mmCIF file of C-alpha atoms in Angstrom:
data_model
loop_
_atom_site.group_PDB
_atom_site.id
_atom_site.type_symbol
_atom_site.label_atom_id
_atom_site.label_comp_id
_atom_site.label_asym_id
_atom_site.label_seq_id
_atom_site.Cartn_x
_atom_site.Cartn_y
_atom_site.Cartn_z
ATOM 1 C CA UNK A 1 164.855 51.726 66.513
ATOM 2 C CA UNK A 2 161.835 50.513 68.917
ATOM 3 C CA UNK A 3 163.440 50.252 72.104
ATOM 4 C CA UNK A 4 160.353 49.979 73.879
ATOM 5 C CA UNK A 5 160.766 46.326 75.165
ATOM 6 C CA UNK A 6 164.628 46.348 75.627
ATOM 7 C CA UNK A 7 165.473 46.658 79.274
ATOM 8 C CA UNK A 8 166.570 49.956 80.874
ATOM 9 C CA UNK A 9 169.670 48.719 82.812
ATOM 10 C CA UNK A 10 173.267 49.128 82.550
ATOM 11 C CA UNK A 11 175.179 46.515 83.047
ATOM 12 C CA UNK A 12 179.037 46.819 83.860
ATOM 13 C CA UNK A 13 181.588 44.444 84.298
ATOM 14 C CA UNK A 14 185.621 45.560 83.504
ATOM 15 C CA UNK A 15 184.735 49.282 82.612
ATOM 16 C CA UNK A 16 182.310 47.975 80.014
ATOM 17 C CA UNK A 17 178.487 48.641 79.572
ATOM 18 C CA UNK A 18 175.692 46.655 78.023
ATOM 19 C CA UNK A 19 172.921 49.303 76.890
ATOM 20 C CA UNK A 20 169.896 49.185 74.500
ATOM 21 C CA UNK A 21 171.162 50.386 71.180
ATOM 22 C CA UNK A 22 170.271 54.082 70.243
ATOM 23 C CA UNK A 23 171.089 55.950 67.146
ATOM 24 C CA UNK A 24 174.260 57.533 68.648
ATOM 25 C CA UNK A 25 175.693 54.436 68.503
ATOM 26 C CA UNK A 26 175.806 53.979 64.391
ATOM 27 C CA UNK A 27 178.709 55.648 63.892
ATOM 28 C CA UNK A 28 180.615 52.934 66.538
ATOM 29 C CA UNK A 29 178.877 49.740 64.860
ATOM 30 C CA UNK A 30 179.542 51.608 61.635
ATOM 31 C CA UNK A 31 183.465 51.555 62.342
ATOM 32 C CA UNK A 32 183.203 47.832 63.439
ATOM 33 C CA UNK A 33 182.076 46.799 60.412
ATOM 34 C CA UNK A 34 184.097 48.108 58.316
ATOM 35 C CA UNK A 35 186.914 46.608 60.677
ATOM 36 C CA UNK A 36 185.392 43.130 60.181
ATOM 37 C CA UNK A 37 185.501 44.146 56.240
ATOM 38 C CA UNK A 38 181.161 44.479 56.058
ATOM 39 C CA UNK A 39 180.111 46.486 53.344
ATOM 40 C CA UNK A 40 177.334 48.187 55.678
ATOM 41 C CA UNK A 41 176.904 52.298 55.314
ATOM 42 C CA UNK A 42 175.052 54.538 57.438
ATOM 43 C CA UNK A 43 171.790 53.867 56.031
ATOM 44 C CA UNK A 44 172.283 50.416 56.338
ATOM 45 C CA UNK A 45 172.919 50.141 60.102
ATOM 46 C CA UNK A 46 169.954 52.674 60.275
ATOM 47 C CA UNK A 47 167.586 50.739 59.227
ATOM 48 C CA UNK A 48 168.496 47.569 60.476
ATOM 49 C CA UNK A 49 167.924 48.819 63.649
ATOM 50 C CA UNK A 50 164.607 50.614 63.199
ATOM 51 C CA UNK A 51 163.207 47.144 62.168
ATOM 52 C CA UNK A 52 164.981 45.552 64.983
ATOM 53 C CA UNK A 53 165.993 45.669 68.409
ATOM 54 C CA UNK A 54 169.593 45.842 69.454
ATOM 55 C CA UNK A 55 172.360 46.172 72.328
ATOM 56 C CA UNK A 56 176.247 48.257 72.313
ATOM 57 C CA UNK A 57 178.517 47.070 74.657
ATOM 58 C CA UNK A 58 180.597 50.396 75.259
ATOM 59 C CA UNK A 59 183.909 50.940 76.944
ATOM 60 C CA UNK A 60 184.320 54.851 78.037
ATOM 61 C CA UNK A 61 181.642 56.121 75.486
ATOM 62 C CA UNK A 62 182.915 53.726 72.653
ATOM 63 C CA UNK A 63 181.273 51.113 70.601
ATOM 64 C CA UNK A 64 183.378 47.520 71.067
ATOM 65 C CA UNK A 65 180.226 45.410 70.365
ATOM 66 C CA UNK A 66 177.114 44.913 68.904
ATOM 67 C CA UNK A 67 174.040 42.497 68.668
ATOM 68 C CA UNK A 68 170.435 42.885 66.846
ATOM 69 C CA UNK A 69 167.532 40.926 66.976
ATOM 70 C CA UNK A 70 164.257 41.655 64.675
ATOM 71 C CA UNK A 71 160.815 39.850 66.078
ATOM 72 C CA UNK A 72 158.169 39.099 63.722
ATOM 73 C CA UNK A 73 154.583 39.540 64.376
ATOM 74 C CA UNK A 74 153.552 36.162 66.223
ATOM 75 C CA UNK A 75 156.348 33.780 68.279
ATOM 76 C CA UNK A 76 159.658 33.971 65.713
ATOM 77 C CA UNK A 77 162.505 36.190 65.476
ATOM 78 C CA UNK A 78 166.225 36.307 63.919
ATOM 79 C CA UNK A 79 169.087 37.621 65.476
ATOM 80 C CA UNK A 80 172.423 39.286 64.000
ATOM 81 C CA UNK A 81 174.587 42.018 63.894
ATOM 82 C CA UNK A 82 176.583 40.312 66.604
ATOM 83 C CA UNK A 83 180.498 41.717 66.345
ATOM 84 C CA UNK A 84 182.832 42.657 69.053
ATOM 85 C CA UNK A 85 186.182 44.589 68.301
ATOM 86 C CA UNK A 86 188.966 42.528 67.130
ATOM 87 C CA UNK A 87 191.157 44.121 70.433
ATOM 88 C CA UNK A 88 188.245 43.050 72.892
ATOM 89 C CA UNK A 89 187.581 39.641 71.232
ATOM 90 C CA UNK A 90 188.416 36.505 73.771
ATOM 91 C CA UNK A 91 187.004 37.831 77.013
ATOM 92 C CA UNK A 92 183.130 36.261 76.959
ATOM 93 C CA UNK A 93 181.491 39.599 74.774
ATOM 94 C CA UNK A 94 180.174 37.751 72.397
ATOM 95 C CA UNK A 95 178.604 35.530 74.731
ATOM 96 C CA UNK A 96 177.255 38.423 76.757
ATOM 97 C CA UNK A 97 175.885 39.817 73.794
ATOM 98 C CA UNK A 98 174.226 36.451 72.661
ATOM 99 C CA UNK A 99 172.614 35.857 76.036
ATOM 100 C CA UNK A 100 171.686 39.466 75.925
ATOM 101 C CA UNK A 101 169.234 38.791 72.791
ATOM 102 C CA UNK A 102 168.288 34.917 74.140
ATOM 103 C CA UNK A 103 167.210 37.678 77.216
ATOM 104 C CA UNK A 104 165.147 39.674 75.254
ATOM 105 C CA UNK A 105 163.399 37.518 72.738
ATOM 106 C CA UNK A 106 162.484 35.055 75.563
ATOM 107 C CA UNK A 107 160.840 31.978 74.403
ATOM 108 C CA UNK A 108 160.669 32.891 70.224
ATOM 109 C CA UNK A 109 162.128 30.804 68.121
ATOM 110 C CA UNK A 110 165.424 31.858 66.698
ATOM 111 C CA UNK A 111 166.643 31.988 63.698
ATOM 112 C CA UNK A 112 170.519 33.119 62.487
ATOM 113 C CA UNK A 113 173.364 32.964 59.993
ATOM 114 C CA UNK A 114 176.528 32.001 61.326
ATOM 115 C CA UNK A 115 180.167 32.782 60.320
ATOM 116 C CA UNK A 116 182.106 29.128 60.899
ATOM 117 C CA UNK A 117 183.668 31.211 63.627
ATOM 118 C CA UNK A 118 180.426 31.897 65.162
ATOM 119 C CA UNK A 119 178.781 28.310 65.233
ATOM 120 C CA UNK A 120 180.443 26.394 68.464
ATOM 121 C CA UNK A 121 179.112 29.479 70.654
ATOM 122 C CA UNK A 122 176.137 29.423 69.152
ATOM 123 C CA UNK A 123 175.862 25.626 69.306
ATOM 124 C CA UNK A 124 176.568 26.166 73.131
ATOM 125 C CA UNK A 125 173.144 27.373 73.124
ATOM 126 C CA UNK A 126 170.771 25.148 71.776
ATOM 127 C CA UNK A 127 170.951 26.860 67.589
ATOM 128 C CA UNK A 128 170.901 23.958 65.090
ATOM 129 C CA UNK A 129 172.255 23.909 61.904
ATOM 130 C CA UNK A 130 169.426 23.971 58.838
ATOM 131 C CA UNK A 131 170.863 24.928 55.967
ATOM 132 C CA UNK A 132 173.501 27.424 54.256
ATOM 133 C CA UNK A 133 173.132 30.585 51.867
ATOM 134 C CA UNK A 134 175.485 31.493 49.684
ATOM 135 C CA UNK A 135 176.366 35.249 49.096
ATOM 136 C CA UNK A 136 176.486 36.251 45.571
ATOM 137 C CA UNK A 137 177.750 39.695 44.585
ATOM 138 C CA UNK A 138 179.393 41.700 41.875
ATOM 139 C CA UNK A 139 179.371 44.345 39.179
ATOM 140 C CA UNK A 140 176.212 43.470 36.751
ATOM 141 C CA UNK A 141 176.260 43.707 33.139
ATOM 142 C CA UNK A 142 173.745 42.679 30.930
ATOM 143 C CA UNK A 143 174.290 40.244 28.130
ATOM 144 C CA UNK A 144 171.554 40.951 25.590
ATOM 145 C CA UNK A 145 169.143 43.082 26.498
ATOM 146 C CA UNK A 146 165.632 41.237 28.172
ATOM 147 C CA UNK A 147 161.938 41.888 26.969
ATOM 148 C CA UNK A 148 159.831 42.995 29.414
ATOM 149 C CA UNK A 149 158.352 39.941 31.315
ATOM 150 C CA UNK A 150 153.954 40.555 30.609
ATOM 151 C CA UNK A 151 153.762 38.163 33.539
ATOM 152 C CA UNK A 152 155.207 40.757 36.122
ATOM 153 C CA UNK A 153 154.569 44.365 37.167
ATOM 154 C CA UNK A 154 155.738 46.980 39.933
ATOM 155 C CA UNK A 155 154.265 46.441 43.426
ATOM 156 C CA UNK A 156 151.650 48.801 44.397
ATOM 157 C CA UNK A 157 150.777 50.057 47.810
ATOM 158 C CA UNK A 158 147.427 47.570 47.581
ATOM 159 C CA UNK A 159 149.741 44.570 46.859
ATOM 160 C CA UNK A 160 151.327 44.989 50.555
ATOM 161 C CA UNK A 161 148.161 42.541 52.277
ATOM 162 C CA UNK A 162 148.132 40.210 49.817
ATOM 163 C CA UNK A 163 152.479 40.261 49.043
ATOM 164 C CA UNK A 164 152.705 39.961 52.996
ATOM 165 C CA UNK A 165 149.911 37.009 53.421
ATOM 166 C CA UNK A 166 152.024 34.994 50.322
ATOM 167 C CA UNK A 167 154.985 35.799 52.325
ATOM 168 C CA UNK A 168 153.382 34.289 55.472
ATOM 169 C CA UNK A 169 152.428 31.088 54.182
ATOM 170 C CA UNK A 170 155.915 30.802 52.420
ATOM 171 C CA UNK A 171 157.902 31.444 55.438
ATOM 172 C CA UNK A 172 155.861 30.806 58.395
ATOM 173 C CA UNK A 173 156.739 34.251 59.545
ATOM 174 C CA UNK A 174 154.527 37.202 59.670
ATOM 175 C CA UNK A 175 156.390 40.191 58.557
ATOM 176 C CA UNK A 176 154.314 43.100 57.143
ATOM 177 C CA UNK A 177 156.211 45.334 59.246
ATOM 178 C CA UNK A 178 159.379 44.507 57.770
ATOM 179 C CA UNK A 179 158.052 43.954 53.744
ATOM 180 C CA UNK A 180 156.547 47.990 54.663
ATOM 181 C CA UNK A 181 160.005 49.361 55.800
ATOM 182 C CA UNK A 182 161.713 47.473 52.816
ATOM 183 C CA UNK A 183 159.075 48.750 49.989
ATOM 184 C CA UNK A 184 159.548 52.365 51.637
ATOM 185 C CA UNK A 185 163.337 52.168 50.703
ATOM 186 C CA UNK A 186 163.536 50.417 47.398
ATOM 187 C CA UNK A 187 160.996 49.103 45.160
ATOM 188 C CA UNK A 188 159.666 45.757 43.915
ATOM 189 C CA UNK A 189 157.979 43.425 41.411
ATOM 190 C CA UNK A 190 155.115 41.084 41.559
ATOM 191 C CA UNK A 191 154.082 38.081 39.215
ATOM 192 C CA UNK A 192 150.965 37.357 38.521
ATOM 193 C CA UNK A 193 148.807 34.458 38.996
ATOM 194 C CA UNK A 194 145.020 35.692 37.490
ATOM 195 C CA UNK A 195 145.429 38.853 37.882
ATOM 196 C CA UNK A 196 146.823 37.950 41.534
ATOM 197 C CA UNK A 197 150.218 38.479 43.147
ATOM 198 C CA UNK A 198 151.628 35.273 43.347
ATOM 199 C CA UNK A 199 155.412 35.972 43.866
ATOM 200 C CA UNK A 200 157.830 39.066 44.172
ATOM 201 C CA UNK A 201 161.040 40.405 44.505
ATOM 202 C CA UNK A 202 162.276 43.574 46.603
ATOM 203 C CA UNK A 203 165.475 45.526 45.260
ATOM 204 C CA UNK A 204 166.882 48.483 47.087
ATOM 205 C CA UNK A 205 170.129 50.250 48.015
ATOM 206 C CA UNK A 206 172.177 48.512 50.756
ATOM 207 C CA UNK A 207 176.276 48.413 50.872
ATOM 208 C CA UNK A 208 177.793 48.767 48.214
ATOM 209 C CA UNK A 209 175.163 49.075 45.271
ATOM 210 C CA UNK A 210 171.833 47.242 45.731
ATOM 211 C CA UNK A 211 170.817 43.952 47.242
ATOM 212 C CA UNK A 212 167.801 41.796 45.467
ATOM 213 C CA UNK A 213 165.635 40.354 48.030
ATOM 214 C CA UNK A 214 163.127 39.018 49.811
ATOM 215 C CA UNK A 215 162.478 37.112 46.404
ATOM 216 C CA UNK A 216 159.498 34.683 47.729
ATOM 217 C CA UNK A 217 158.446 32.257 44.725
ATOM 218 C CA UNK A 218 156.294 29.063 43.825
ATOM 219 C CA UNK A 219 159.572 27.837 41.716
ATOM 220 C CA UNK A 220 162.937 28.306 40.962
ATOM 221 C CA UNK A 221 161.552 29.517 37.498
ATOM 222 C CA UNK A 222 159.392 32.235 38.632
ATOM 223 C CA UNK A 223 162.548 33.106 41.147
ATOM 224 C CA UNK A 224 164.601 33.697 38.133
ATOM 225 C CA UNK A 225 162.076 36.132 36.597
ATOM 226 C CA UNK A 226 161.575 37.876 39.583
ATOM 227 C CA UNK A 227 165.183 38.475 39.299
ATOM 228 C CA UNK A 228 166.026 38.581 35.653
ATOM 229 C CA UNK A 229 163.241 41.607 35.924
ATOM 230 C CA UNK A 230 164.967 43.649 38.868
ATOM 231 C CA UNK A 231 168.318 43.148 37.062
ATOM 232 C CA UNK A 232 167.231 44.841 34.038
ATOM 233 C CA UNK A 233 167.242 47.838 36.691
ATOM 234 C CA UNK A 234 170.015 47.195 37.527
ATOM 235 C CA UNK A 235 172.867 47.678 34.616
ATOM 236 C CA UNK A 236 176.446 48.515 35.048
ATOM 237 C CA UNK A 237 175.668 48.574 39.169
ATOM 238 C CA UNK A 238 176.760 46.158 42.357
ATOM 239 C CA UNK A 239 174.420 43.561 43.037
ATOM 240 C CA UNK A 240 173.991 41.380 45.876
ATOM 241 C CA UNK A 241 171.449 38.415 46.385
ATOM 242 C CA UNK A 242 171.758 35.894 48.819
ATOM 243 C CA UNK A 243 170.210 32.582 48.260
ATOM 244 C CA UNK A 244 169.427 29.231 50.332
ATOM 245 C CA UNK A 245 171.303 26.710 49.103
ATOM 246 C CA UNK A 246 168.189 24.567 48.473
ATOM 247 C CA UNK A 247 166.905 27.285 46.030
ATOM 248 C CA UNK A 248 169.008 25.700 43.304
ATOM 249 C CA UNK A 249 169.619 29.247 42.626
ATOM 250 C CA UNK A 250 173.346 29.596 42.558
ATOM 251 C CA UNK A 251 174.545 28.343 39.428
ATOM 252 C CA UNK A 252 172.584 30.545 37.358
ATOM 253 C CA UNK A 253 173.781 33.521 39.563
ATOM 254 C CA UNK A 254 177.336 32.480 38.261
ATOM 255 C CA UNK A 255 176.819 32.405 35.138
ATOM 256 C CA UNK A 256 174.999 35.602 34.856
ATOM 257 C CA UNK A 257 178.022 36.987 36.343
ATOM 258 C CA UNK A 258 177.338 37.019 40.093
ATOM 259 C CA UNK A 259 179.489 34.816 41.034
ATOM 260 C CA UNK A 260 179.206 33.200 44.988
ATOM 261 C CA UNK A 261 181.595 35.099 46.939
ATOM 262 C CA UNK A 262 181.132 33.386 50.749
ATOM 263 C CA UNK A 263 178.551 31.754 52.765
ATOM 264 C CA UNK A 264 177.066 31.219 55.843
ATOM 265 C CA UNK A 265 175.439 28.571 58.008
ATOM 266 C CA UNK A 266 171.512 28.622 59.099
ATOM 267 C CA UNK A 267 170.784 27.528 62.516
ATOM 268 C CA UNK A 268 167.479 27.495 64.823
ATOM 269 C CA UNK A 269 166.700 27.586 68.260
ATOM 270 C CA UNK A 270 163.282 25.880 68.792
ATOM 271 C CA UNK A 271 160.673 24.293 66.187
ATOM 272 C CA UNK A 272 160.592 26.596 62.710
ATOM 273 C CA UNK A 273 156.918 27.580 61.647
ATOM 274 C CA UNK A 274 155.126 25.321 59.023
ATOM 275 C CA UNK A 275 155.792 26.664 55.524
ATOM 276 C CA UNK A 276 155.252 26.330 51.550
ATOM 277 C CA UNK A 277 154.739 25.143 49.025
ATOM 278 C CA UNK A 278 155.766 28.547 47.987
ATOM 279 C CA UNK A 279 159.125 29.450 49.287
ATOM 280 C CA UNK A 280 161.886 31.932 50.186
ATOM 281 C CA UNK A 281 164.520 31.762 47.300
ATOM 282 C CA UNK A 282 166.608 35.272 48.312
ATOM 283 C CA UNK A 283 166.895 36.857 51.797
ATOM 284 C CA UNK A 284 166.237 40.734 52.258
ATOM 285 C CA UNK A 285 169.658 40.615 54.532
ATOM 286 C CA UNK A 286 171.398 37.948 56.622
ATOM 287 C CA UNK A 287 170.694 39.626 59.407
ATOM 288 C CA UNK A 288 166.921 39.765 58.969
ATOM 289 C CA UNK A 289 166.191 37.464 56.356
#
């Protein structure tokens, strides 16, 4: 985790301590997620917060809290990972932890995805509802078995400039940083536009199998390939992919057999960057889209 920016203080109020996150904290935020029933491991918390920035609030050495947030390159950033204890929940945590990011990302806009729980406090500070995405998730099994798509091949390391500039103008955020650390632990595929990368898909391990995603796309069609393709991987495992609800995405995901299995609420704080036509039709993680 970069903790190069967050500030060095303690701050204590009722025996309890705000402090930048560090990595003996994972096995704490580790234990509360599993207590709020997230299917985070280890590795998962890991590398969250090696792409992003984060805060513990600790009573006596323990973990009761957590918030992340993960800046891009230029003026955006998205913010997660907030959970406090179920015992310490209802004495203003959460809100220290939320104005604890706010703190630290200054004047960024802010992106999030909210539990319904979540949304007044977040509400309370200026985040705006955009859109939902819908979690799908389950044991894959293939039908019939797919030809190879000639349209798509792996990613290489010399796709990452041009993968990351598609990704830019699809998203309005510049994340090379982030597509690096995600190709490093899983791998991808790229379609092809002459001879060009045009779209792709990331797949790697993450909770309890694999997640698919970022899957950026012209079209819901080339989304599908970009999927259909990493699935083939992907037989007999647990999949995740979380999609926008714009993407137009979930009803094939059902009836490939990943059904939707929850969902969650976009909001903003502050104007979002200009984006398209090309889009983002699956999020690398809810956390850090």
């Amino acid at each position: 985790m970069d903790t190069a920016t967050l500030p060095d203080r303690r701050i204590t109020a009722d025996a309890i301590a705000l402090v930048p996150f560090a990595p003996v904290h994972l096995p704490g935020a580790l234990a509360l997620s599993r207590e709020m029933s997230w299917p985070y491991r280890l590795e998962d918390w890991d590398f969250a917060l090696r792409v992003g920035r984060g805060f513990a609030l600790e009573r006596a050495g323990a973990v009761i809290g957590t918030a992340a947030w993960f800046p891009d390159e230029a003026d955006h950033a998205t913010i997660g990972m907030i959970i406090v204890a179920g015992a310490a929940q209802g004495r203003g945590y959460g809100t220290r932890l939320v104005e604890a990011l706010l703190g630290a990302a200054g004047p960024r806009t802010l992106l999030l995805n909210s539990t319904a729980e979540g949304r007044a406090l977040y509400a309370r500070y200026g985040f705006q509802p955009v859109g939902t995405v819908r979690q799908h998730q389950g044991p894959y099994r293939h039908s019939t078995a797919a030809a190879p798509d000639p349209g798509l091949r792996a990613i290489t390391p010399d796709d990452l400039g041009a993968i990351a500039a598609f990704d830019r103008a699809a998203t309005g955020f510049a994340r090379r940083p982030l597509l690096e650390r995600l190709l490093a632990s899983g791998e991808g595929q790229v379609l092809l536009h002459d001879g060009a990368p045009a779209a792709y898909a990331i797949t790697r391990p993450f909770g309890r199998g694999h997640v698919i995603g970022p899957v950026v796309a012209g079209s819901p069609d080339e989304a599908r390939r970009l999927i259909a393709a990493s699935l083939a991987c992907l037989d007999g495992r647990f999949v995740r992919i979380d999609v926008p609800e714009g993407s137009g995405l979930s009803p094939w995901l059902t009836g490939i057999g990943l059904p939707q299995v929850g969902d969650a609420l976009t909001m903003v704080r502050g104007a979002l960057p200009p984006a398209g036509p090309a889009r983002l039709f699956a999020l690398a993680n809810q956390s850090f889209h």
